[in-house]
Coordinates of C-alpha atoms in Angstrom, one line a residue:
X1 CA 14.1 5.6 30.0
X2 CA 10.5 6.2 29.1
X3 CA 10.1 5.2 25.4
X4 CA 7.5 6.2 22.6
X5 CA 7.5 3.8 19.7
X6 CA 6.2 5.8 16.9
X7 CA 4.7 3.5 14.1
X8 CA 4.9 4.9 10.7
X9 CA 3.1 4.3 7.7
X10 CA 1.5 5.9 4.5
X11 CA -1.8 6.7 5.6
X12 CA -5.0 7.1 3.4
X13 CA -8.0 9.2 3.3
X14 CA -10.8 7.9 5.8
X15 CA -13.5 9.2 3.7
X16 CA -13.8 10.3 0.2
X17 CA -14.2 14.3 0.6
X18 CA -12.7 16.0 -2.4
X19 CA -10.3 18.4 -0.7
X20 CA -8.9 15.4 1.8
X21 CA -8.1 13.4 -1.3
X22 CA -6.3 16.4 -3.6
X23 CA -4.2 17.1 -0.3
X24 CA -3.5 13.7 0.1
X25 CA -2.2 13.3 -3.4
X26 CA -0.6 16.5 -3.4
X27 CA 1.7 15.5 -1.0
X28 CA 2.7 12.0 -2.1
X29 CA 3.6 13.9 -5.7
X30 CA 5.6 16.6 -3.9
X31 CA 7.3 14.0 -2.1
X32 CA 8.7 12.3 -5.1
X33 CA 9.2 15.3 -7.1
X34 CA 12.7 14.6 -7.6
X35 CA 11.9 12.1 -10.3
X36 CA 10.8 14.8 -12.6
X37 CA 14.2 16.7 -12.6
X38 CA 15.3 19.6 -11.0
X39 CA 12.5 22.6 -10.6
X40 CA 12.0 25.1 -8.0
X41 CA 9.8 24.3 -4.9
X42 CA 7.4 26.8 -6.3
X43 CA 7.1 24.8 -9.7
X44 CA 7.0 21.6 -8.0
X45 CA 4.2 22.5 -5.9
X46 CA 2.2 23.9 -8.6
X47 CA 3.2 20.7 -10.8
X48 CA 2.0 18.3 -7.5
X49 CA -1.2 20.2 -7.5
X50 CA -1.8 19.5 -11.1
X51 CA -1.3 15.8 -10.7
X52 CA -3.2 15.8 -7.8
X53 CA -6.2 17.0 -9.4
X54 CA -6.0 15.1 -12.2
X55 CA -6.0 11.8 -10.2
X56 CA -8.4 12.8 -7.6
X57 CA -11.6 11.9 -9.5
X58 CA -10.8 8.3 -9.7
X59 CA -9.1 7.7 -6.5
X60 CA -12.5 9.4 -4.8
X61 CA -14.6 6.7 -6.9
X62 CA -12.6 4.3 -5.5
X63 CA -13.0 5.0 -1.9
X64 CA -16.7 6.0 -2.5
X65 CA -16.7 2.2 -3.7
X66 CA -14.7 0.7 -0.8
X67 CA -16.3 3.1 2.1
X68 CA -13.3 4.8 2.5
X69 CA -9.8 3.3 3.6
X70 CA -9.5 1.3 6.7
X71 CA -5.8 1.6 6.6
X72 CA -5.6 3.9 9.8
X73 CA -8.0 2.1 12.1
X74 CA -6.2 -1.1 11.6
X75 CA -2.5 0.9 12.0
X76 CA -4.2 2.0 15.4
X77 CA -5.5 -1.2 16.2
X78 CA -1.9 -2.8 15.8
X79 CA -0.1 0.2 17.8
X80 CA -2.6 -0.6 20.7
X81 CA -1.6 -4.2 20.4
X82 CA 1.6 -3.8 20.4
X83 CA 1.6 -1.3 23.8
X84 CA -0.6 -3.6 25.4
X85 CA 1.8 -6.5 25.0
X86 CA 4.8 -4.5 25.9
X87 CA 3.2 -3.2 29.0
X88 CA 2.2 -6.3 30.2
X89 CA 6.0 -7.4 30.3
X90 CA 6.5 -4.4 32.5
X91 CA 8.0 -2.0 29.7
X92 CA 7.4 1.9 30.4
X93 CA 6.4 2.6 26.8
X94 CA 3.7 4.0 24.7
X95 CA 3.0 3.5 21.0
X96 CA 1.9 6.4 18.5
X97 CA 1.1 6.3 14.7
X98 CA 2.4 8.6 12.4
X99 CA 1.4 9.0 8.8
X100 CA 3.3 10.2 6.1
X101 CA 0.4 11.8 3.9
X102 CA -2.5 11.9 6.2
X103 CA -3.4 12.9 9.6
X104 CA -2.0 12.1 12.1
X105 CA 1.4 13.2 10.5
X106 CA 4.8 11.9 11.8
X107 CA 5.6 15.2 13.3
X108 CA 2.3 15.1 15.3
X109 CA 3.2 11.5 16.5
X110 CA 6.5 12.9 17.4
X111 CA 4.9 16.2 19.1
X112 CA 2.5 13.6 21.3
X113 CA 5.4 11.5 22.6
X114 CA 7.5 14.6 23.2
X115 CA 4.3 16.1 25.1
X116 CA 3.9 12.9 27.3
X117 CA 7.4 12.9 28.4
X118 CA 9.0 10.2 26.5
X119 CA 12.9 10.7 26.5
X120 CA 13.4 7.9 23.7
X121 CA 11.7 7.8 20.4
X122 CA 11.8 4.7 18.4
X123 CA 10.7 4.7 14.8
X124 CA 9.4 2.1 13.3
X125 CA 8.0 1.9 9.8
X126 CA 5.4 -0.5 9.1
X127 CA 6.8 -1.3 5.7
X128 CA 7.6 -5.2 5.1
X129 CA 10.0 -4.2 2.2
X130 CA 12.3 -1.0 2.5
X131 CA 11.9 1.3 -0.1
X132 CA 12.9 4.8 -0.9
X133 CA 10.0 6.9 -0.5
X134 CA 8.3 4.8 2.0
X135 CA 10.5 3.8 4.6
X136 CA 13.7 5.8 4.2
X137 CA 11.3 9.1 3.4
X138 CA 9.5 8.3 6.9
X139 CA 12.7 8.0 9.1
X140 CA 14.0 11.1 7.4
X141 CA 10.8 12.9 8.2
X142 CA 10.9 11.8 11.7
X143 CA 15.1 12.9 12.2
X144 CA 14.3 16.1 10.6
X145 CA 11.2 16.6 12.7
X146 CA 13.3 15.7 16.2
X147 CA 16.2 18.1 15.1
X148 CA 13.9 21.1 14.2
X149 CA 12.4 20.7 17.8
X150 CA 15.9 20.2 19.3
X151 CA 14.7 17.0 20.9
X152 CA 17.8 16.1 23.4
X153 CA 16.5 12.5 24.2
X154 CA 17.7 9.2 22.1
X155 CA 16.1 8.8 18.5
X156 CA 16.3 5.0 17.2
X157 CA 15.5 4.4 14.0
X158 CA 14.6 0.6 12.6
X159 CA 14.3 -0.1 8.4
X160 CA 14.2 -3.1 6.6
X161 CA 12.9 -6.1 8.5
X162 CA 11.3 -8.3 6.0
X163 CA 13.9 -11.0 7.0
X164 CA 12.7 -11.4 10.1
X165 CA 12.1 -15.3 10.5
X166 CA 8.5 -15.3 11.8
X167 CA 7.2 -12.6 9.2
X168 CA 7.2 -14.8 5.9
X169 CA 6.0 -17.7 8.1
X170 CA 2.8 -16.1 9.4
X171 CA 2.2 -14.6 5.7
X172 CA 2.9 -18.4 4.4
X173 CA 0.3 -19.7 6.9
X174 CA -2.1 -16.9 5.7
X175 CA -1.9 -18.2 2.3
X176 CA -2.2 -21.7 2.8
X177 CA -5.2 -21.1 5.1
X178 CA -6.7 -18.9 2.5
X179 CA -6.1 -21.6 -0.2
X180 CA -7.8 -24.5 1.8
X181 CA -10.9 -22.0 2.8
X182 CA -11.5 -21.5 -0.9
X183 CA -10.7 -25.2 -1.6
X184 CA -7.7 -24.1 -3.9
X185 CA -4.8 -26.3 -4.4
X186 CA -1.7 -24.2 -4.5
X187 CA 0.1 -27.0 -6.3
X188 CA -2.3 -27.8 -9.0
X189 CA -1.2 -26.8 -12.3
X190 CA -4.4 -25.1 -13.1
X191 CA -3.6 -23.0 -10.1
X192 CA -1.5 -19.9 -10.7
X193 CA 0.1 -17.8 -7.7
X194 CA 0.9 -14.4 -8.4
X195 CA 2.6 -12.0 -6.0
X196 CA 1.5 -8.7 -6.3
X197 CA 4.0 -5.9 -4.8
X198 CA 3.6 -2.2 -4.7
X199 CA 5.7 -0.4 -7.7
X200 CA 8.3 2.1 -7.6
X201 CA 9.6 4.3 -10.2
X202 CA 12.5 3.4 -12.1
X203 CA 14.4 6.2 -11.4
X204 CA 14.8 5.1 -7.5
X205 CA 16.3 1.8 -8.5
X206 CA 18.8 3.7 -10.8
X207 CA 19.6 5.8 -7.8
X208 CA 20.5 2.7 -5.9
X209 CA 17.6 1.3 -4.0
X210 CA 17.6 -2.3 -3.6
X211 CA 13.9 -2.4 -3.4
X212 CA 13.5 -4.6 -6.4
X213 CA 16.0 -6.8 -4.7
X214 CA 14.2 -7.1 -1.5
X215 CA 10.9 -7.8 -3.3
X216 CA 12.4 -10.9 -5.6
X217 CA 14.5 -12.3 -2.2
X218 CA 11.0 -12.0 0.0
X219 CA 8.8 -13.7 -3.0
X220 CA 11.6 -16.6 -3.2
X221 CA 11.5 -17.1 0.5
X222 CA 7.7 -17.3 0.5
X223 CA 7.4 -19.6 -2.3
X224 CA 9.8 -21.8 -0.8
X225 CA 7.9 -22.0 2.5
X226 CA 4.8 -22.5 0.4
X227 CA 6.6 -25.4 -1.4
X228 CA 5.7 -23.9 -4.9
X229 CA 8.3 -24.0 -7.9
X230 CA 6.3 -22.1 -10.1
X231 CA 4.9 -18.6 -9.4
X232 CA 4.6 -15.1 -11.0
X233 CA 5.7 -11.5 -9.8
X234 CA 3.8 -8.2 -10.8
X235 CA 4.2 -4.6 -9.7
X236 CA 1.2 -2.6 -8.9
X237 CA 2.3 0.8 -10.9
X238 CA 0.6 4.1 -10.4
X239 CA 1.9 6.0 -14.0
X240 CA 0.8 9.6 -13.3
X241 CA 4.3 11.3 -14.8
X242 CA 4.9 9.3 -17.7
X243 CA 7.9 7.8 -16.0
X244 CA 9.1 4.3 -16.1
X245 CA 7.9 2.1 -13.2
X246 CA 9.0 -1.5 -12.1
X247 CA 8.4 -4.5 -14.3
X248 CA 6.4 -6.4 -15.3
X249 CA 3.2 -4.8 -14.3
X250 CA 0.5 -7.1 -12.5
X251 CA -2.1 -6.5 -15.2
X252 CA 0.5 -7.8 -17.7
X253 CA 1.2 -11.1 -15.8
X254 CA -2.6 -11.6 -15.4
X255 CA -2.9 -11.5 -19.3
X256 CA -0.2 -14.1 -19.5
X257 CA -1.6 -16.7 -16.9
X258 CA -1.9 -20.0 -18.1
X259 CA -4.1 -21.7 -15.7
X260 CA -7.9 -22.0 -14.9
X261 CA -7.5 -19.9 -11.3
X262 CA -5.2 -17.4 -9.9
X263 CA -4.5 -17.0 -6.3
X264 CA -3.0 -13.1 -5.8
X265 CA -1.2 -12.5 -2.8
X266 CA -0.4 -8.5 -1.9
X267 CA 3.1 -9.3 -0.5
X268 CA 3.9 -5.4 0.0
X269 CA 1.1 -4.3 2.3
X270 CA 0.3 -4.9 6.0
X271 CA -3.1 -3.4 5.8
X272 CA -6.4 -3.6 3.6
X273 CA -6.2 -0.2 1.5
X274 CA -7.3 1.1 -1.9
X275 CA -4.7 -1.0 -3.5
X276 CA -6.3 -3.9 -2.1
X277 CA -9.8 -3.5 -1.8
X278 CA -9.9 -1.9 -5.3
X279 CA -7.0 -2.1 -7.5
X280 CA -7.0 -5.8 -6.9
X281 CA -10.4 -6.8 -5.4
X282 CA -12.4 -5.0 -8.5
X283 CA -9.8 -4.1 -11.1
X284 CA -7.7 -6.8 -11.3
X285 CA -10.5 -9.2 -10.6
X286 CA -12.5 -7.9 -13.7
X287 CA -9.2 -8.4 -15.8
X288 CA -8.5 -11.7 -14.7
X289 CA -12.2 -12.9 -15.1
X290 CA -11.8 -11.3 -18.9
X291 CA -9.1 -13.9 -19.2
X292 CA -11.4 -16.7 -18.2
X293 CA -9.8 -17.1 -14.9
X294 CA -11.2 -17.8 -11.2
X295 CA -9.4 -15.1 -9.1
X296 CA -8.8 -15.5 -5.6
X297 CA -7.5 -12.7 -3.5
X298 CA -5.2 -13.6 -0.3
X299 CA -6.7 -11.1 2.3
X300 CA -3.9 -9.1 4.5
X301 CA -3.2 -10.5 7.9
X302 CA -3.4 -7.0 9.9
X303 CA -4.7 -8.7 12.9
X304 CA -2.7 -11.5 13.4
X305 CA -1.4 -11.9 16.8
X306 CA 1.7 -13.1 15.3
X307 CA 2.5 -9.7 13.6
X308 CA 2.5 -8.2 16.8
X309 CA 5.1 -10.5 18.0
X310 CA 7.3 -9.6 15.1
X311 CA 7.0 -5.6 16.2
X312 CA 7.7 -6.5 19.6
X313 CA 10.9 -8.6 18.5
X314 CA 12.1 -5.4 16.1
X315 CA 11.7 -3.0 18.9
X316 CA 12.8 -5.3 22.1
X317 CA 16.8 -4.9 21.8
X318 CA 16.3 -0.8 21.8
X319 CA 13.9 -0.9 24.6
X320 CA 15.8 -3.3 27.0
X321 CA 19.1 -1.8 26.2
X322 CA 21.2 -4.8 24.7
X323 CA 23.2 -4.6 21.6
X324 CA 21.0 -5.0 18.5
X325 CA 23.3 -7.0 16.7
X326 CA 22.3 -9.8 18.9
X327 CA 19.1 -9.8 16.8
X328 CA 20.8 -9.5 13.8
X329 CA 20.4 -5.8 13.2
X330 CA 23.2 -4.0 11.6
X331 CA 23.8 -0.4 10.4
X332 CA 21.4 0.2 7.6
X333 CA 22.6 1.0 3.9
X334 CA 19.4 2.1 2.6
X335 CA 19.7 5.2 4.9
X336 CA 23.4 5.3 6.1
X337 CA 22.8 7.3 9.1
X338 CA 24.2 6.9 12.6
X339 CA 21.5 5.1 14.6
X340 CA 19.2 3.6 11.6
X341 CA 19.5 0.0 12.1
X342 CA 17.8 -2.8 9.7
X343 CA 18.0 -6.8 9.3
X344 CA 18.5 -6.4 5.6
X345 CA 22.2 -4.8 5.5
X346 CA 25.0 -7.5 4.3
X347 CA 27.4 -9.1 6.8
X348 CA 30.6 -7.2 7.3

């Protein structure tokens, strides 16, 4: 079979034009409309537009300060590298990127793959930690688009994959290399290691999402590989609706750090974007320095060749037609639908 790998991601506006930013935010708020309770679609769209207009100004300023988001370009480079590696091994495969909230959208990626004649679609969200409004929603959108088009080929969905053994190792090596470059001893009592995870509304956790469990598990793994016993975990929350989010917030963590310096590792991200280049490098840095802390933020290893190797391992069973259980894939429970596999589900 001829395979198309759709690398699914969040997306961000590449430039800070107001309408592009407002449309981006409006789609995000509408996608998460359930957290405000039952309402009509028209009411939800009106509310989403209201929230987007309110949030747009500060976000445009962030994009202007960082020169636009590099996320889409980095995602394209990752997709190209994966395609090149698989084709070098003789695989009949092409890669596509599909974004939840900016062009090219997930349905656009699917259309391109179908138009190119592929009869197997593999959806792989590039989120290391499975969440309901990211991983799960991206896959649901892909499946809905395939059903709408009455695609009669094979559709495979891959969800949680932070347990791939090479992934935490490459993040650990990246942290250690950065610390060496900065002349920072991660084991010094005056150095605080802080893991920063993207936050999520408590609503999703109450509905059964295990996102916070995955975050805690992953942080423990990375800390263990680094050989550090003391560390902190905080969440980057976006409190636009007046609803509870994950705790503790990263800003609260920084305020309570008892050290001379802080090393921040943004564990939820595999691209540089506004959450890293602005929220951490500008806003959190200012708060840390106001507390008298030297601030060091670990860069995202988005172009690490080993990450491409992780992606290659994830899709290999589905391209080579062998049982995914050989690579420890099991039926996903976060998205418990036939054809959705992950590395996170409990062993039966």
